[in-house]
Structures are given as structure tokens and as C-alpha cells.
Tab-separated table of N, CA, C and O in Angstrom:
chain	number	residue	atom	x	y	z
A	10	MET	N	56.622	61.660	93.380
A	10	MET	CA	55.886	61.077	93.095
A	10	MET	C	55.923	59.421	93.437
A	10	MET	O	54.739	59.167	94.885
A	11	ILE	N	56.541	58.740	93.153
A	11	ILE	CA	57.142	57.772	93.911
A	11	ILE	C	57.419	57.152	95.486
A	11	ILE	O	56.649	57.056	96.015
A	12	ARG	N	57.867	58.784	95.939
A	12	ARG	CA	58.202	58.711	97.064
A	12	ARG	C	57.468	58.879	97.929
A	12	ARG	O	56.447	58.599	98.951
A	13	LEU	N	56.366	60.035	97.243
A	13	LEU	CA	55.013	60.367	97.755
A	13	LEU	C	53.777	59.538	98.253
A	13	LEU	O	52.950	59.402	98.850
A	14	SER	N	53.685	58.321	97.364
A	14	SER	CA	53.058	57.681	96.680
A	14	SER	C	53.291	56.258	97.846
A	14	SER	O	51.888	55.829	98.360
A	15	ARG	N	54.475	56.084	98.478
A	15	ARG	CA	54.867	54.966	99.708
A	15	ARG	C	54.280	55.676	100.781
A	15	ARG	O	53.740	55.127	101.280
A	16	GLN	N	54.498	56.980	100.854
A	16	GLN	CA	54.368	57.642	101.929
A	16	GLN	C	52.646	57.931	102.187
A	16	GLN	O	52.155	57.644	103.138
A	17	ASP	N	52.036	57.809	100.787
A	17	ASP	CA	50.678	57.852	101.101
A	17	ASP	C	50.345	56.030	101.548
A	17	ASP	O	48.953	56.437	102.526
A	18	TRP	N	50.432	55.445	100.795
A	18	TRP	CA	50.285	53.895	101.319
A	18	TRP	C	50.789	53.631	102.647
A	18	TRP	O	49.618	53.055	103.525
A	19	LYS	N	51.848	54.204	103.457
A	19	LYS	CA	52.059	53.842	104.830
A	19	LYS	C	51.114	54.597	105.653
A	19	LYS	O	50.389	53.510	106.739
A	20	ALA	N	50.690	55.889	105.397
A	20	ALA	CA	49.510	56.521	106.110
A	20	ALA	C	48.398	55.778	106.448
A	20	ALA	O	47.505	55.659	107.274
A	21	ILE	N	47.568	55.313	104.806
A	21	ILE	CA	46.460	54.429	104.420
A	21	ILE	C	46.233	53.247	105.108
A	21	ILE	O	45.244	53.182	105.726
A	22	ARG	N	47.691	52.527	105.347
A	22	ARG	CA	47.588	51.414	105.886
A	22	ARG	C	47.240	51.113	107.279
A	22	ARG	O	47.406	51.211	108.196
A	23	ALA	N	47.767	52.292	107.900
A	23	ALA	CA	47.786	52.466	109.234
A	23	ALA	C	46.170	53.471	109.720
A	23	ALA	O	46.081	53.287	111.087
A	24	GLU	N	45.834	53.899	109.048
A	24	GLU	CA	44.286	54.163	109.227
A	24	GLU	C	43.104	53.313	109.649
A	24	GLU	O	43.443	51.815	109.195
A	25	THR	N	42.185	53.505	110.903
A	25	THR	CA	41.917	52.383	111.222
A	25	THR	C	40.050	52.697	111.389
A	25	THR	O	39.619	51.934	111.398
A	26	ASP	N	39.994	53.840	110.726
A	26	ASP	CA	38.366	54.190	111.074
A	26	ASP	C	37.973	53.604	109.199
A	26	ASP	O	38.748	53.085	108.235
A	27	ASN	N	36.803	53.298	109.236
A	27	ASN	CA	36.150	53.122	107.912
A	27	ASN	C	35.173	54.092	107.452
A	27	ASN	O	34.103	53.733	107.561
A	28	ASP	N	35.444	55.051	107.629
A	28	ASP	CA	34.387	56.041	106.781
A	28	ASP	C	34.633	57.160	105.973
A	28	ASP	O	35.108	58.023	105.819
A	29	ARG	N	33.991	57.184	104.689
A	29	ARG	CA	34.160	57.837	103.966
A	29	ARG	C	35.375	58.230	103.390
A	29	ARG	O	35.960	58.709	103.153
A	30	GLU	N	35.551	56.754	102.837
A	30	GLU	CA	37.135	56.889	102.040
A	30	GLU	C	37.007	57.231	101.089
A	30	GLU	O	36.484	56.053	100.448
A	31	TRP	N	38.446	58.201	100.401
A	31	TRP	CA	38.429	58.467	98.975
A	31	TRP	C	39.281	56.839	98.812
A	31	TRP	O	39.143	56.635	97.926
A	32	LEU	N	40.348	56.639	99.202
A	32	LEU	CA	41.046	55.717	99.183
A	32	LEU	C	41.393	54.703	100.362
A	32	LEU	O	42.093	54.659	100.828
A	33	PRO	N	40.439	53.543	99.906
A	33	PRO	CA	40.687	52.979	101.319
A	33	PRO	C	42.074	52.008	101.483
A	33	PRO	O	41.865	51.355	99.955
A	34	GLY	N	42.189	51.304	102.469
A	34	GLY	CA	43.306	50.695	102.702
A	34	GLY	C	42.564	49.053	102.201
A	34	GLY	O	41.346	49.341	102.595
A	35	PRO	N	43.606	48.508	102.480
A	35	PRO	CA	43.197	46.589	102.182
A	35	PRO	C	42.312	46.186	103.633
A	35	PRO	O	41.023	45.647	104.047
A	36	GLN	N	42.398	47.718	105.112
A	36	GLN	CA	42.030	46.807	106.329
A	36	GLN	C	40.012	47.711	106.232
A	36	GLN	O	39.536	47.508	107.188
A	37	GLN	N	39.825	48.574	105.134
A	37	GLN	CA	38.910	49.211	105.244
A	37	GLN	C	37.955	48.273	104.251
A	37	GLN	O	38.098	48.612	102.957
A	38	LYS	N	36.983	47.569	104.317
A	38	LYS	CA	36.304	46.521	103.759
A	38	LYS	C	35.481	47.649	103.235
A	38	LYS	O	34.275	48.423	103.611
A	39	GLY	N	34.644	47.262	101.637
A	39	GLY	CA	33.758	47.598	101.206
A	39	GLY	C	34.308	48.185	99.664
A	39	GLY	O	35.518	48.777	99.822
A	40	GLU	N	33.055	48.333	99.162
A	40	GLU	CA	33.412	48.896	97.681
A	40	GLU	C	33.414	50.366	98.018
A	40	GLU	O	32.818	51.101	98.322
A	41	ASN	N	34.366	51.268	96.741
A	41	ASN	CA	34.590	52.554	96.921
A	41	ASN	C	33.123	52.870	96.086
A	41	ASN	O	32.901	52.436	94.967
A	42	PRO	N	32.099	53.920	96.632
A	42	PRO	CA	31.482	54.230	96.039
A	42	PRO	C	31.389	54.923	94.111
A	42	PRO	O	31.015	55.198	93.501
A	43	LEU	N	32.587	55.811	94.506
A	43	LEU	CA	33.300	56.214	93.329
A	43	LEU	C	33.727	55.224	92.189
A	43	LEU	O	33.301	55.349	90.713
A	44	THR	N	34.786	54.086	92.560
A	44	THR	CA	34.803	52.823	91.343
A	44	THR	C	34.262	51.870	91.603
A	44	THR	O	33.921	51.324	90.410
A	45	GLY	N	33.534	51.430	92.501
A	45	GLY	CA	32.836	50.168	92.728
A	45	GLY	C	33.906	48.861	92.987
A	45	GLY	O	33.795	47.977	93.008
A	46	LEU	N	35.218	49.715	93.244
A	46	LEU	CA	36.122	48.848	93.633
A	46	LEU	C	36.463	48.264	95.223
A	46	LEU	O	36.254	49.430	95.671
A	47	GLU	N	37.002	47.591	95.236
A	47	GLU	CA	37.616	47.759	96.941
A	47	GLU	C	38.951	46.923	96.725
A	47	GLU	O	39.576	46.688	95.904
A	48	VAL	N	39.852	47.498	97.966
A	48	VAL	CA	41.512	47.620	98.010
A	48	VAL	C	41.759	46.480	98.721
A	48	VAL	O	41.370	46.279	99.771
A	49	GLY	N	42.373	46.029	98.418
A	49	GLY	CA	42.932	44.372	98.833
A	49	GLY	C	44.215	44.730	99.034
A	49	GLY	O	44.954	45.039	98.854
A	50	GLU	N	44.845	43.451	99.793
A	50	GLU	CA	46.613	43.920	99.901
A	50	GLU	C	47.125	43.299	98.736
A	50	GLU	O	48.009	43.953	98.425
A	51	GLU	N	46.322	42.584	98.135
A	51	GLU	CA	47.226	42.107	96.807
A	51	GLU	C	47.197	43.666	96.119
A	51	GLU	O	48.440	43.300	95.353
A	52	GLN	N	46.309	44.436	96.089
A	52	GLN	CA	46.469	45.810	95.077
A	52	GLN	C	47.478	46.642	96.043
A	52	GLN	O	48.377	47.009	94.563
A	53	VAL	N	47.496	46.427	97.066
A	53	VAL	CA	48.871	47.431	97.592
A	53	VAL	C	50.382	46.731	97.299
A	53	VAL	O	51.187	47.766	96.594
A	54	GLU	N	50.120	45.850	97.536
A	54	GLU	CA	51.884	45.268	97.064
A	54	GLU	C	51.937	45.142	95.726
A	54	GLU	O	52.880	45.373	95.500
A	55	ALA	N	50.706	45.386	94.790
A	55	ALA	CA	51.079	45.317	93.137
A	55	ALA	C	51.801	46.569	92.845
A	55	ALA	O	52.654	47.048	92.178
A	56	TRP	N	50.738	47.438	93.449
A	56	TRP	CA	51.362	49.286	93.791
A	56	TRP	C	52.519	49.320	93.981
A	56	TRP	O	53.473	50.369	93.239
A	57	LEU	N	53.064	48.700	94.867
A	57	LEU	CA	53.997	49.087	95.601
A	57	LEU	C	55.265	48.359	94.784
A	57	LEU	O	56.441	48.976	94.390
A	58	ALA	N	55.172	47.285	94.095
A	58	ALA	CA	56.135	46.591	93.283
A	58	ALA	C	56.189	47.507	91.702
A	58	ALA	O	56.919	47.526	91.443
A	59	THR	N	54.817	48.185	91.190
A	59	THR	CA	54.698	49.095	90.487
A	59	THR	C	55.990	50.211	90.447
A	59	THR	O	56.883	50.634	89.647
A	60	LEU	N	55.515	50.594	91.824
A	60	LEU	CA	56.594	51.747	92.230
A	60	LEU	C	57.808	51.821	92.245
A	60	LEU	O	59.050	52.054	91.331
A	61	THR	N	58.367	50.502	92.359
A	61	THR	CA	59.790	49.629	92.746
A	61	THR	C	60.229	50.021	90.990
A	61	THR	O	61.262	50.055	91.033
A	62	MET	N	59.647	49.183	90.373
A	62	MET	CA	59.494	48.942	89.195
A	62	MET	C	59.981	50.213	88.368
A	62	MET	O	60.674	50.426	87.494
A	63	ALA	N	58.948	51.239	88.638
A	63	ALA	CA	59.519	52.460	88.209
A	63	ALA	C	60.375	53.562	87.914
A	63	ALA	O	61.184	53.745	87.539
A	64	GLU	N	60.541	53.076	89.762
A	64	GLU	CA	62.103	53.713	90.185
A	64	GLU	C	63.080	53.220	89.753
A	64	GLU	O	64.425	53.740	89.240
A	65	ASP	N	63.440	51.774	89.861
A	65	ASP	CA	64.164	50.993	89.009
A	65	ASP	C	64.571	51.505	87.547
A	65	ASP	O	65.650	51.832	87.225
A	66	LEU	N	63.745	51.935	86.944
A	66	LEU	CA	63.614	52.112	85.506
A	66	LEU	C	64.223	53.695	85.476
A	66	LEU	O	65.276	53.692	84.392
A	67	LEU	N	63.785	54.676	86.006
A	67	LEU	CA	63.889	55.990	86.446
A	67	LEU	C	65.208	55.862	86.514
A	67	LEU	O	66.008	57.002	85.890
A	68	GLU	N	66.152	55.196	87.193
A	68	GLU	CA	67.133	55.538	88.050
A	68	GLU	C	67.804	54.950	87.425
A	68	GLU	O	69.458	54.775	87.708
A	69	GLY	N	67.663	53.735	86.012
A	69	GLY	CA	68.426	52.934	85.221
A	69	GLY	C	68.831	51.636	85.748
A	69	GLY	O	69.812	51.525	85.362
A	70	ARG	N	68.550	51.203	86.966
A	70	ARG	CA	68.579	50.497	87.424
A	70	ARG	C	68.842	48.811	86.620
A	70	ARG	O	69.017	47.906	86.439
A	71	LYS	N	67.141	49.472	85.908
A	71	LYS	CA	67.079	47.911	84.862
A	71	LYS	C	66.591	48.928	83.293
A	71	LYS	O	66.499	50.276	83.719
A	72	LEU	N	66.468	48.561	82.360
A	72	LEU	CA	66.153	49.082	81.444
A	72	LEU	C	64.985	48.450	80.974
A	72	LEU	O	64.361	47.543	81.318
A	73	LEU	N	64.404	49.642	79.958
A	73	LEU	CA	62.883	48.836	79.405
A	73	LEU	C	63.340	48.151	78.257
A	73	LEU	O	64.157	48.738	77.344
A	74	PRO	N	62.725	47.320	77.553
A	74	PRO	CA	62.425	46.945	76.559
A	74	PRO	C	62.339	47.944	75.459
A	74	PRO	O	61.095	48.020	75.365
A	75	HIS	N	62.405	47.619	74.178
A	75	HIS	CA	61.794	47.780	72.905
A	75	HIS	C	61.537	46.534	72.491
A	75	HIS	O	62.545	45.808	71.831
A	76	PHE	N	60.405	46.490	71.505
A	76	PHE	CA	59.735	45.528	70.832
A	76	PHE	C	60.856	45.035	70.130
A	76	PHE	O	60.914	43.786	68.975
A	77	ARG	N	61.499	46.036	68.510
A	77	ARG	CA	62.321	45.562	67.740
A	77	ARG	C	63.511	45.657	67.671
A	77	ARG	O	64.340	45.136	67.454
A	78	ILE	N	64.387	45.774	69.238
A	78	ILE	CA	65.261	45.349	69.348
A	78	ILE	C	66.000	44.617	70.412
A	78	ILE	O	67.264	44.197	70.212
A	79	THR	N	65.268	44.304	71.446
A	79	THR	CA	65.511	43.922	72.863
A	79	THR	C	65.713	42.511	72.172
A	79	THR	O	67.036	41.744	72.721
A	80	ALA	N	64.826	41.526	71.302
A	80	ALA	CA	65.300	40.555	71.191
A	80	ALA	C	66.084	40.066	70.764
A	80	ALA	O	66.999	39.230	70.815
A	81	SER	N	66.633	41.006	70.138
A	81	SER	CA	67.625	40.800	68.627
A	81	SER	C	68.978	40.894	69.463
A	81	SER	O	70.304	40.618	69.035
A	82	THR	N	68.924	41.885	70.459
A	82	THR	CA	70.471	42.499	70.716
A	82	THR	C	70.408	42.668	72.105
A	82	THR	O	71.926	42.246	73.100
A	83	GLY	N	69.626	41.883	73.166
A	83	GLY	CA	69.781	41.622	74.259
A	83	GLY	C	69.953	43.400	74.890
A	83	GLY	O	70.307	43.289	76.029
A	84	GLN	N	69.416	44.088	74.496
A	84	GLN	CA	69.664	45.771	74.966
A	84	GLN	C	68.075	46.485	75.274
A	84	GLN	O	67.611	45.784	74.471
A	85	GLY	N	68.585	47.257	76.293
A	85	GLY	CA	67.310	48.002	76.813
A	85	GLY	C	67.510	49.180	76.570
A	85	GLY	O	68.469	49.668	76.874
A	86	ILE	N	66.290	50.184	76.811
A	86	ILE	CA	66.892	51.667	76.988
A	86	ILE	C	66.888	51.913	78.418
A	86	ILE	O	65.905	51.332	78.978
A	87	ASN	N	67.856	52.956	78.504
A	87	ASN	CA	68.477	53.411	80.104
A	87	ASN	C	67.654	54.815	80.000
A	87	ASN	O	67.318	55.655	79.549
A	88	MET	N	66.216	53.987	80.729
A	88	MET	CA	65.469	56.117	80.682
A	88	MET	C	65.867	56.988	81.727
A	88	MET	O	65.447	58.254	81.424
A	89	LYS	N	66.713	56.878	82.651
A	89	LYS	CA	67.887	57.853	83.431
A	89	LYS	C	68.552	58.404	82.330
A	89	LYS	O	67.928	59.858	82.341
A	90	ARG	N	68.920	57.724	81.100
A	90	ARG	CA	69.649	58.566	80.205
A	90	ARG	C	68.830	59.465	79.256
A	90	ARG	O	68.960	60.364	78.587
A	91	PHE	N	67.454	58.352	78.622
A	91	PHE	CA	66.888	58.927	78.134
A	91	PHE	C	65.980	60.540	78.525
A	91	PHE	O	66.126	61.084	77.637
A	92	PHE	N	65.862	60.697	79.895
A	92	PHE	CA	65.499	61.523	80.079
A	92	PHE	C	66.126	63.127	80.563
A	92	PHE	O	66.251	63.925	81.123
A	93	GLU	N	67.792	62.051	80.860
A	93	GLU	CA	68.759	63.379	81.184
A	93	GLU	C	69.638	63.704	80.129
A	93	GLU	O	70.207	64.868	80.309
A	94	GLU	N	69.745	63.326	79.068
A	94	GLU	CA	70.548	63.557	78.264
A	94	GLU	C	69.550	63.424	76.674
A	94	GLU	O	69.893	62.482	75.662
A	95	PRO	N	68.905	64.074	76.854
A	95	PRO	CA	67.493	64.593	75.927
A	95	PRO	C	68.034	65.078	74.548
A	95	PRO	O	68.548	65.581	74.293
A	96	LYS	N	67.489	64.061	73.512
A	96	LYS	CA	68.087	64.305	72.172
A	96	LYS	C	66.365	64.979	71.747
A	96	LYS	O	65.173	64.927	71.934
A	97	PRO	N	65.926	65.910	69.974
A	97	PRO	CA	65.162	65.941	69.891
A	97	PRO	C	64.268	64.773	69.539
A	97	PRO	O	64.896	63.574	69.108
A	98	PHE	N	63.065	64.828	69.905
A	98	PHE	CA	62.302	63.519	69.747
A	98	PHE	C	61.535	63.276	68.512
A	98	PHE	O	61.003	64.146	67.946
A	99	ASP	N	61.346	62.091	68.079
A	99	ASP	CA	60.688	61.609	66.560
A	99	ASP	C	59.920	60.214	67.165
A	99	ASP	O	60.672	59.386	66.828
A	100	LEU	N	58.864	60.553	66.890
A	100	LEU	CA	57.748	58.960	67.686
A	100	LEU	C	58.258	58.193	65.966
A	100	LEU	O	58.544	56.997	66.471
A	101	VAL	N	58.078	58.347	64.997
A	101	VAL	CA	58.340	57.260	64.537
A	101	VAL	C	59.840	57.044	64.429
A	101	VAL	O	60.038	55.677	64.803
A	102	LEU	N	60.973	57.513	64.233
A	102	LEU	CA	62.229	56.845	64.765
A	102	LEU	C	62.760	56.464	66.405
A	102	LEU	O	63.349	55.816	65.941
A	103	SER	N	61.763	56.734	66.964
A	103	SER	CA	61.831	56.384	68.204
A	103	SER	C	60.853	54.834	68.220
A	103	SER	O	61.302	53.802	68.538
A	104	ILE	N	60.056	54.475	67.493
A	104	ILE	CA	59.378	53.453	67.528
A	104	ILE	C	60.087	52.487	66.464
A	104	ILE	O	60.158	51.025	66.558
A	105	THR	N	60.808	52.895	65.661
A	105	THR	CA	61.187	52.017	64.487
A	105	THR	C	62.589	51.761	64.869
A	105	THR	O	63.762	50.604	64.848
A	106	GLY	N	63.218	52.362	65.975
A	106	GLY	CA	64.265	52.613	66.830
A	106	GLY	C	65.370	52.978	66.441
A	106	GLY	O	66.823	53.454	67.558
A	107	PRO	N	65.938	53.730	65.295
A	107	PRO	CA	66.833	54.646	65.496
A	107	PRO	C	67.134	55.719	66.333
A	107	PRO	O	67.855	56.144	66.686
A	108	ALA	N	66.250	56.654	67.197
A	108	ALA	CA	65.976	57.709	68.182
A	108	ALA	C	66.445	56.793	69.486
A	108	ALA	O	66.532	58.386	69.911
A	109	ILE	N	66.173	55.791	69.652
A	109	ILE	CA	66.530	54.965	71.034
A	109	ILE	C	67.797	54.348	71.358
A	109	ILE	O	68.482	54.536	71.900
A	110	ALA	N	68.584	54.549	69.816
A	110	ALA	CA	69.996	53.753	69.959
A	110	ALA	C	70.776	54.487	70.975
A	110	ALA	O	71.885	53.380	71.779
A	111	PRO	N	71.048	55.736	71.290
A	111	PRO	CA	71.556	56.342	71.776
A	111	PRO	C	71.441	55.959	73.449
A	111	PRO	O	72.786	55.851	74.006
A	112	TYR	N	70.178	55.566	73.748
A	112	TYR	CA	70.051	55.154	74.970
A	112	TYR	C	69.641	53.534	75.353
A	112	TYR	O	69.616	53.080	76.301
A	113	LEU	N	70.632	53.207	74.033
A	113	LEU	CA	70.760	51.736	74.275
A	113	LEU	C	71.541	51.132	75.306
A	113	LEU	O	72.798	51.439	74.925
A	114	GLU	N	71.237	49.722	75.901
A	114	GLU	CA	72.476	49.091	77.309
A	114	GLU	C	71.791	47.914	77.184
A	114	GLU	O	70.775	47.663	77.282
A	115	SER	N	73.349	47.099	77.688
A	115	SER	CA	73.076	45.886	77.869
A	115	SER	C	72.923	45.805	79.748
A	115	SER	O	73.368	46.503	79.928
A	116	GLY	N	72.320	45.212	79.942
A	116	GLY	CA	71.991	45.399	81.659
A	116	GLY	C	70.508	44.443	81.765
A	116	GLY	O	70.246	43.594	80.855
A	117	GLU	N	70.101	44.671	82.799
A	117	GLU	CA	68.719	43.617	83.261
A	117	GLU	C	67.785	44.771	83.008
A	117	GLU	O	67.335	45.550	82.791
A	118	ILE	N	66.828	43.989	82.019
A	118	ILE	CA	65.563	44.128	81.581
A	118	ILE	C	64.503	44.043	81.698
A	118	ILE	O	64.434	42.596	82.160
A	119	VAL	N	63.575	44.622	81.999
A	119	VAL	CA	62.311	44.408	82.508
A	119	VAL	C	61.899	43.619	82.101
A	119	VAL	O	61.403	44.041	80.846
A	120	THR	N	61.039	42.824	82.220
A	120	THR	CA	59.961	41.660	81.291
A	120	THR	C	58.684	41.629	81.562
A	120	THR	O	58.273	42.334	81.860
A	121	SER	N	58.223	41.064	80.161
A	121	SER	CA	56.587	41.280	80.136
A	121	SER	C	56.037	40.713	81.412
A	121	SER	O	55.215	40.591	81.874
A	122	GLY	N	56.911	39.519	81.924
A	122	GLY	CA	56.115	38.670	82.927
A	122	GLY	C	56.024	39.743	84.039
A	122	GLY	O	55.065	39.279	84.845
A	123	GLU	N	57.296	40.137	84.316
A	123	GLU	CA	57.066	41.252	84.974
A	123	GLU	C	55.684	42.418	84.895
A	123	GLU	O	54.791	42.205	85.837
A	124	PHE	N	55.963	42.737	83.824
A	124	PHE	CA	54.426	43.644	83.765
A	124	PHE	C	52.858	42.853	83.622
A	124	PHE	O	52.208	43.342	84.334
A	125	ASP	N	52.976	41.646	83.622
A	125	ASP	CA	51.647	40.662	83.501
A	125	ASP	C	51.427	40.278	84.996
A	125	ASP	O	50.499	40.335	85.264
A	126	GLN	N	52.480	39.913	85.787
A	126	GLN	CA	52.398	39.357	87.381
A	126	GLN	C	51.500	40.816	88.209
A	126	GLN	O	50.557	40.699	88.827
A	127	ILE	N	52.068	42.233	87.310
A	127	ILE	CA	51.967	43.249	88.587
A	127	ILE	C	50.293	43.515	87.887
A	127	ILE	O	49.386	43.867	88.639
A	128	GLN	N	50.093	43.154	86.503
A	128	GLN	CA	48.582	43.026	85.955
A	128	GLN	C	47.645	42.484	86.347
A	128	GLN	O	46.304	42.789	87.013
A	129	ARG	N	47.554	40.920	86.567
A	129	ARG	CA	47.171	40.204	87.490
A	129	ARG	C	46.492	40.325	88.761
A	129	ARG	O	45.676	39.727	88.989
A	130	GLN	N	47.382	41.207	89.545
A	130	GLN	CA	46.640	41.380	91.231
A	130	GLN	C	45.894	42.291	91.212
A	130	GLN	O	45.426	42.570	92.213
A	131	PHE	N	45.660	43.308	90.012
A	131	PHE	CA	44.783	44.384	89.702
A	131	PHE	C	43.771	43.631	89.715
A	131	PHE	O	42.490	44.449	89.942
A	132	GLY	N	43.144	42.497	88.913
A	132	GLY	CA	42.048	41.531	88.918
A	132	GLY	C	41.340	42.208	87.737
A	132	GLY	O	41.913	42.912	86.884
A	133	GLY	N	39.859	42.169	87.877
A	133	GLY	CA	38.999	42.775	86.652
A	133	GLY	C	39.010	44.202	86.769
A	133	GLY	O	38.602	44.743	85.867
A	134	GLY	N	39.105	45.028	87.906
A	134	GLY	CA	39.707	46.220	88.160
A	134	GLY	C	40.702	46.923	87.169
A	134	GLY	O	40.433	48.053	86.317
A	135	GLY	N	41.514	46.440	86.595
A	135	GLY	CA	42.653	46.286	85.409
A	135	GLY	C	43.669	47.647	86.483
A	135	GLY	O	43.114	48.267	87.308
A	136	PHE	N	44.859	47.419	85.921
A	136	PHE	CA	46.058	48.062	86.568
A	136	PHE	C	45.518	49.923	86.716
A	136	PHE	O	45.488	50.687	87.074
A	137	LEU	N	45.247	49.971	85.239
A	137	LEU	CA	45.299	51.442	84.618
A	137	LEU	C	43.876	52.075	85.002
A	137	LEU	O	44.047	53.164	86.049
A	138	THR	N	42.622	51.350	86.030
A	138	THR	CA	41.821	52.454	87.045
A	138	THR	C	42.199	52.454	87.556
A	138	THR	O	42.493	53.084	88.860
A	139	PHE	N	43.228	51.527	89.132
A	139	PHE	CA	43.623	51.393	89.958
A	139	PHE	C	44.545	52.937	90.070
A	139	PHE	O	44.896	53.318	91.150
A	140	ALA	N	45.178	52.600	88.489
A	140	ALA	CA	46.538	53.391	88.263
A	140	ALA	C	45.956	55.339	88.675
A	140	ALA	O	46.718	55.992	89.517
A	141	LEU	N	45.125	55.183	88.150
A	141	LEU	CA	44.553	56.105	87.759
A	141	LEU	C	43.730	56.768	89.271
A	141	LEU	O	43.906	58.270	89.903
A	142	TRP	N	42.570	55.795	90.190
A	142	TRP	CA	42.472	55.968	91.173
A	142	TRP	C	43.696	56.122	92.445
A	142	TRP	O	43.695	57.189	93.284
A	143	PHE	N	44.845	55.972	92.478
A	143	PHE	CA	45.663	55.595	93.321
A	143	PHE	C	46.578	56.653	93.322
A	143	PHE	O	47.310	57.406	94.357
A	144	ASN	N	46.707	57.751	92.012
A	144	ASN	CA	47.124	58.903	92.267
A	144	ASN	C	46.661	60.429	91.992
A	144	ASN	O	46.745	60.833	92.309
């Protein structure tokens, strides 16, 4: 999905017309009739940053924070190991911490500031609206 989304945006940015765009690029001005939103360069850059963050998490280059564990131990969840070394999933034990203990590591942890910066670039439409639209 990440690779294909990058390819999509390369093609969208190269497009020059402005005729009935399902997913307009920043060079194609006007609100989209479906969403009422306009895509600016800020949203495209934020989306590409989101893809990079997701890829870093899925490849284990960055770790996902856990609200109960990261602050006290400085460790985060290695999502690559979470998906590649699955164990029986228990929602309650994952939320409270014991079920994710096997995937905890020290390393670079994605911060709430990184999430907030991306969220701000999507403006009033919000990240979720754009994420659903862009995918």
C-alpha cells in the first residue's frame, strides 16, 4: 500500500488537466465535489510523511509508543516483530501491557509531536478524512 500510494502521488503531481478529478493534486485547484476539500501541497507532504512513518514502524526502524509502558521504561513496540512473530492476541492484556511485552525494545520511538505535526497539516478536514480519501 505504501509503495503504491507513493506511485499514485507521483502520477497525480504530474497530471496537468483539471477535469473531474477524483483525487486532485495540489496543482489542480478547487474543492472536490465528493469531500468539499481542496488538496494543497501541505496535505501531500503530510501524507508522504505519514507513509514514511508507517513504513518505519512496519520495518521496525522506529517503535510505537505504549501509553502505559514507554514513559516508564523508554521502550516501544517493534511492529515488525508484532506482525512477523504473532502470539495469541488479547485486547485487554495488550492495553494493560503484558501481551505486548515480547515486542518491547529500546530505540527511536515515534512521538506524539510527530503525530500532531502531521495532523495539523491536514487542517479542518482532519487526517482521517484525507486518509480515507487518499486510499
